[in-house]
Amino acid sequence: MEVTFKLNGETVTCPVTTKSTLLRLLRDELKMTGTKNGCEHGDCGACSVIVDGVLEKSCIFPARNLDGKEVLTIEGVSNADGTPSDLQQAFLDAGATQCGYCTPGMIMAGEALLLMNNNPTRQDIREAISENLCRCTGYQQIVDAIQATAKSRLNGGAK
Ligand code: FES
Ligand code: FES
């Protein structure tokens, strides 16, 4: 079977099987490796993307369900000129990324939260990233980065 969906604003059509996942489609077929494979069991959040405005773990999202959907991955988050988005820059500024393996998923979790809540509390942010695991930073800096971006956007910053 084939699915047609929007990926970071561009229409793509791909053959899929009943066993294909969005993660495998992105990484193996479309060669978009920004989305990371951590556990492939829905437990770590490294593979997080946004589908129709909602945070999803792409490793457990059936590719056959993609038809007509809009998918946003980490590749679609940067500014048009390739520079880091405000949230990506905030991660850099806050020291919220070390090995970087969790970072794409964390960024997508942050973007998904800010789509729904433009003024989150630290507790809101902690809950929003609660299914995203980071071995390196202790989470404090990640919460700092998302909160700083929310404040910046409320004050008329990027996005
Ligand atoms: S790789 Fe998908 S949740 Fe871990
Ligand atoms: S920065 Fe290394 S796992 Fe999060």
mmCIF file of C-alpha atoms and ligand atoms in Angstrom:
data_model
loop_
_atom_site.group_PDB
_atom_site.id
_atom_site.type_symbol
_atom_site.label_atom_id
_atom_site.label_comp_id
_atom_site.label_asym_id
_atom_site.label_seq_id
_atom_site.Cartn_x
_atom_site.Cartn_y
_atom_site.Cartn_z
ATOM 1 C CA MET A 1 0.000 0.000 0.000
ATOM 2 C CA GLU A 2 1.006 3.640 -0.381
ATOM 3 C CA VAL A 3 0.517 6.635 1.886
ATOM 4 C CA THR A 4 0.609 10.309 0.978
ATOM 5 C CA PHE A 5 1.270 12.815 3.707
ATOM 6 C CA LYS A 6 2.974 16.130 4.364
ATOM 7 C CA LEU A 7 6.441 15.942 5.806
ATOM 8 C CA ASN A 8 7.804 19.270 7.019
ATOM 9 C CA GLY A 9 5.488 20.990 4.565
ATOM 10 C CA GLU A 10 6.292 18.862 1.516
ATOM 11 C CA THR A 11 3.966 16.223 0.118
ATOM 12 C CA VAL A 12 5.513 12.763 0.022
ATOM 13 C CA THR A 13 4.149 9.434 -1.174
ATOM 14 C CA CYS A 14 5.745 6.237 0.092
ATOM 15 C CA PRO A 15 5.086 2.541 -0.121
ATOM 16 C CA VAL A 16 4.509 1.036 3.341
ATOM 17 C CA THR A 17 3.699 -2.355 4.766
ATOM 18 C CA THR A 18 1.419 -3.170 7.657
ATOM 19 C CA LYS A 19 4.534 -3.482 9.836
ATOM 20 C CA SER A 20 6.184 -0.188 8.817
ATOM 21 C CA THR A 21 6.561 2.465 11.491
ATOM 22 C CA LEU A 22 6.940 6.168 10.975
ATOM 23 C CA LEU A 23 10.413 5.992 12.538
ATOM 24 C CA ARG A 24 11.608 3.365 10.058
ATOM 25 C CA LEU A 25 10.024 5.241 7.187
ATOM 26 C CA LEU A 26 11.817 8.450 8.174
ATOM 27 C CA ARG A 27 15.226 6.964 8.879
ATOM 28 C CA ASP A 28 15.484 3.988 6.538
ATOM 29 C CA GLU A 29 13.394 4.995 3.530
ATOM 30 C CA LEU A 30 13.513 8.803 3.528
ATOM 31 C CA LYS A 31 17.045 9.024 5.020
ATOM 32 C CA MET A 32 15.966 11.642 7.517
ATOM 33 C CA THR A 33 18.058 10.616 10.469
ATOM 34 C CA GLY A 34 17.467 13.592 12.742
ATOM 35 C CA THR A 35 14.737 11.603 14.462
ATOM 36 C CA LYS A 36 16.576 9.183 16.736
ATOM 37 C CA ASN A 37 16.003 5.524 17.467
ATOM 38 C CA GLY A 38 16.471 4.930 21.168
ATOM 39 C CA CYS A 39 14.451 1.941 22.305
ATOM 40 C CA GLU A 40 12.008 1.336 19.449
ATOM 41 C CA HIS A 41 9.455 0.290 22.062
ATOM 42 C CA GLY A 42 7.813 3.580 22.962
ATOM 43 C CA ASP A 43 9.770 3.967 26.186
ATOM 44 C CA CYS A 44 12.353 6.747 25.657
ATOM 45 C CA GLY A 45 10.929 9.522 23.469
ATOM 46 C CA ALA A 46 14.066 9.848 21.319
ATOM 47 C CA CYS A 47 11.931 9.284 18.216
ATOM 48 C CA SER A 48 9.343 11.967 19.034
ATOM 49 C CA VAL A 49 7.755 13.887 16.166
ATOM 50 C CA ILE A 50 4.602 15.966 15.817
ATOM 51 C CA VAL A 51 1.705 14.530 13.814
ATOM 52 C CA ASP A 52 -1.241 16.847 13.184
ATOM 53 C CA GLY A 53 -0.095 19.025 16.073
ATOM 54 C CA VAL A 54 0.246 16.189 18.581
ATOM 55 C CA LEU A 55 3.456 14.694 19.987
ATOM 56 C CA GLU A 56 3.872 11.099 18.844
ATOM 57 C CA LYS A 57 6.516 8.437 19.307
ATOM 58 C CA SER A 58 7.329 7.594 15.727
ATOM 59 C CA CYS A 59 8.670 4.136 16.647
ATOM 60 C CA ILE A 60 5.174 2.989 17.555
ATOM 61 C CA PHE A 61 3.241 5.077 15.027
ATOM 62 C CA PRO A 62 2.038 2.810 12.191
ATOM 63 C CA ALA A 63 3.114 4.210 8.832
ATOM 64 C CA ARG A 64 -0.140 3.008 7.298
ATOM 65 C CA ASN A 65 -1.979 5.608 9.404
ATOM 66 C CA LEU A 66 -0.073 8.520 7.844
ATOM 67 C CA ASP A 67 -2.322 9.116 4.859
ATOM 68 C CA GLY A 68 -3.443 12.756 4.831
ATOM 69 C CA LYS A 69 -1.509 13.656 7.982
ATOM 70 C CA GLU A 70 0.988 16.458 8.558
ATOM 71 C CA VAL A 71 4.256 15.381 10.131
ATOM 72 C CA LEU A 72 6.825 17.736 11.633
ATOM 73 C CA THR A 73 10.273 16.378 12.436
ATOM 74 C CA ILE A 74 13.397 17.994 13.808
ATOM 75 C CA GLU A 75 14.480 18.702 10.215
ATOM 76 C CA GLY A 76 11.447 20.945 9.825
ATOM 77 C CA VAL A 77 12.061 22.971 12.960
ATOM 78 C CA SER A 78 15.104 25.034 11.957
ATOM 79 C CA ASN A 79 14.730 28.451 10.393
ATOM 80 C CA ALA A 80 14.381 28.587 6.610
ATOM 81 C CA ASP A 81 18.007 29.742 6.253
ATOM 82 C CA GLY A 82 19.230 26.702 8.194
ATOM 83 C CA THR A 83 20.014 28.541 11.404
ATOM 84 C CA PRO A 84 18.726 27.056 14.671
ATOM 85 C CA SER A 85 15.171 27.880 15.686
ATOM 86 C CA ASP A 86 14.645 29.894 18.839
ATOM 87 C CA LEU A 87 14.040 26.714 20.834
ATOM 88 C CA GLN A 88 17.105 25.024 19.393
ATOM 89 C CA GLN A 89 19.187 28.095 20.215
ATOM 90 C CA ALA A 90 17.735 28.142 23.731
ATOM 91 C CA PHE A 91 18.884 24.535 24.217
ATOM 92 C CA LEU A 92 22.390 25.585 23.177
ATOM 93 C CA ASP A 93 22.354 28.680 25.383
ATOM 94 C CA ALA A 94 21.086 26.779 28.427
ATOM 95 C CA GLY A 95 23.521 23.874 28.046
ATOM 96 C CA ALA A 96 20.494 21.616 27.587
ATOM 97 C CA THR A 97 22.233 19.319 25.161
ATOM 98 C CA GLN A 98 25.288 17.209 25.885
ATOM 99 C CA CYS A 99 25.567 13.979 23.889
ATOM 100 C CA GLY A 100 22.561 15.249 21.952
ATOM 101 C CA TYR A 101 20.851 11.913 21.441
ATOM 102 C CA CYS A 102 17.660 12.905 23.227
ATOM 103 C CA THR A 103 17.700 16.452 21.899
ATOM 104 C CA PRO A 104 15.587 16.098 18.727
ATOM 105 C CA GLY A 105 12.867 14.364 20.731
ATOM 106 C CA MET A 106 13.091 16.938 23.505
ATOM 107 C CA ILE A 107 12.822 19.780 21.004
ATOM 108 C CA MET A 108 9.741 18.184 19.458
ATOM 109 C CA ALA A 109 8.203 17.656 22.908
ATOM 110 C CA GLY A 110 8.871 21.312 23.674
ATOM 111 C CA GLU A 111 7.351 22.464 20.387
ATOM 112 C CA ALA A 112 4.282 20.267 20.933
ATOM 113 C CA LEU A 113 3.800 21.771 24.382
ATOM 114 C CA LEU A 114 4.178 25.339 23.110
ATOM 115 C CA LEU A 115 1.617 24.671 20.383
ATOM 116 C CA MET A 116 -0.956 23.977 23.082
ATOM 117 C CA ASN A 117 0.262 26.149 25.944
ATOM 118 C CA ASN A 118 2.163 29.351 25.238
ATOM 119 C CA ASN A 119 2.839 30.099 28.895
ATOM 120 C CA PRO A 120 3.698 26.802 30.591
ATOM 121 C CA THR A 121 4.777 26.501 34.197
ATOM 122 C CA ARG A 122 7.887 24.526 35.020
ATOM 123 C CA GLN A 123 5.589 21.724 36.149
ATOM 124 C CA ASP A 124 3.769 21.845 32.797
ATOM 125 C CA ILE A 125 7.127 21.528 31.044
ATOM 126 C CA ARG A 126 8.231 18.668 33.274
ATOM 127 C CA GLU A 127 5.015 16.811 32.500
ATOM 128 C CA ALA A 128 5.362 17.518 28.765
ATOM 129 C CA ILE A 129 8.841 15.958 28.653
ATOM 130 C CA SER A 130 8.103 13.250 31.208
ATOM 131 C CA GLU A 131 8.206 10.504 28.571
ATOM 132 C CA ASN A 132 11.462 11.770 27.060
ATOM 133 C CA LEU A 133 14.552 10.337 28.697
ATOM 134 C CA CYS A 134 17.898 12.135 28.944
ATOM 135 C CA ARG A 135 20.954 10.461 30.381
ATOM 136 C CA CYS A 136 23.091 13.564 30.442
ATOM 137 C CA THR A 137 21.651 16.850 31.583
ATOM 138 C CA GLY A 138 19.487 16.150 34.598
ATOM 139 C CA TYR A 139 16.560 17.897 32.863
ATOM 140 C CA GLN A 140 16.953 21.247 34.636
ATOM 141 C CA GLN A 141 18.545 22.912 31.641
ATOM 142 C CA ILE A 142 15.992 21.407 29.283
ATOM 143 C CA VAL A 143 13.164 22.896 31.342
ATOM 144 C CA ASP A 144 15.082 26.196 31.420
ATOM 145 C CA ALA A 145 15.389 26.223 27.621
ATOM 146 C CA ILE A 146 11.716 25.522 26.969
ATOM 147 C CA GLN A 147 10.635 28.092 29.543
ATOM 148 C CA ALA A 148 12.980 30.730 28.109
ATOM 149 C CA THR A 149 11.561 30.109 24.634
ATOM 150 C CA ALA A 150 7.983 30.389 25.863
ATOM 151 C CA LYS A 151 8.791 33.721 27.504
ATOM 152 C CA SER A 152 10.609 34.972 24.426
ATOM 153 C CA ARG A 153 7.695 34.053 22.149
ATOM 154 C CA LEU A 154 5.219 35.726 24.514
ATOM 155 C CA ASN A 155 7.361 38.852 24.284
ATOM 156 C CA GLY A 156 7.194 38.810 20.505
ATOM 157 C CA GLY A 157 10.258 36.697 19.765
ATOM 158 C CA ALA A 158 10.558 34.213 16.901
ATOM 159 C CA LYS A 159 7.517 32.024 16.055
HETATM 160 S S1 FES B 1 12.726 5.045 20.100
HETATM 161 FE FE1 FES B 1 10.631 5.524 20.209
HETATM 162 S S2 FES B 1 10.198 5.768 22.305
HETATM 163 FE FE2 FES B 1 12.275 5.085 22.234
HETATM 164 S S1 FES B 2 21.858 15.078 26.068
HETATM 165 FE FE1 FES B 2 22.572 13.022 26.157
HETATM 166 S S2 FES B 2 20.748 11.834 26.391
HETATM 167 FE FE2 FES B 2 20.100 13.883 26.613
#
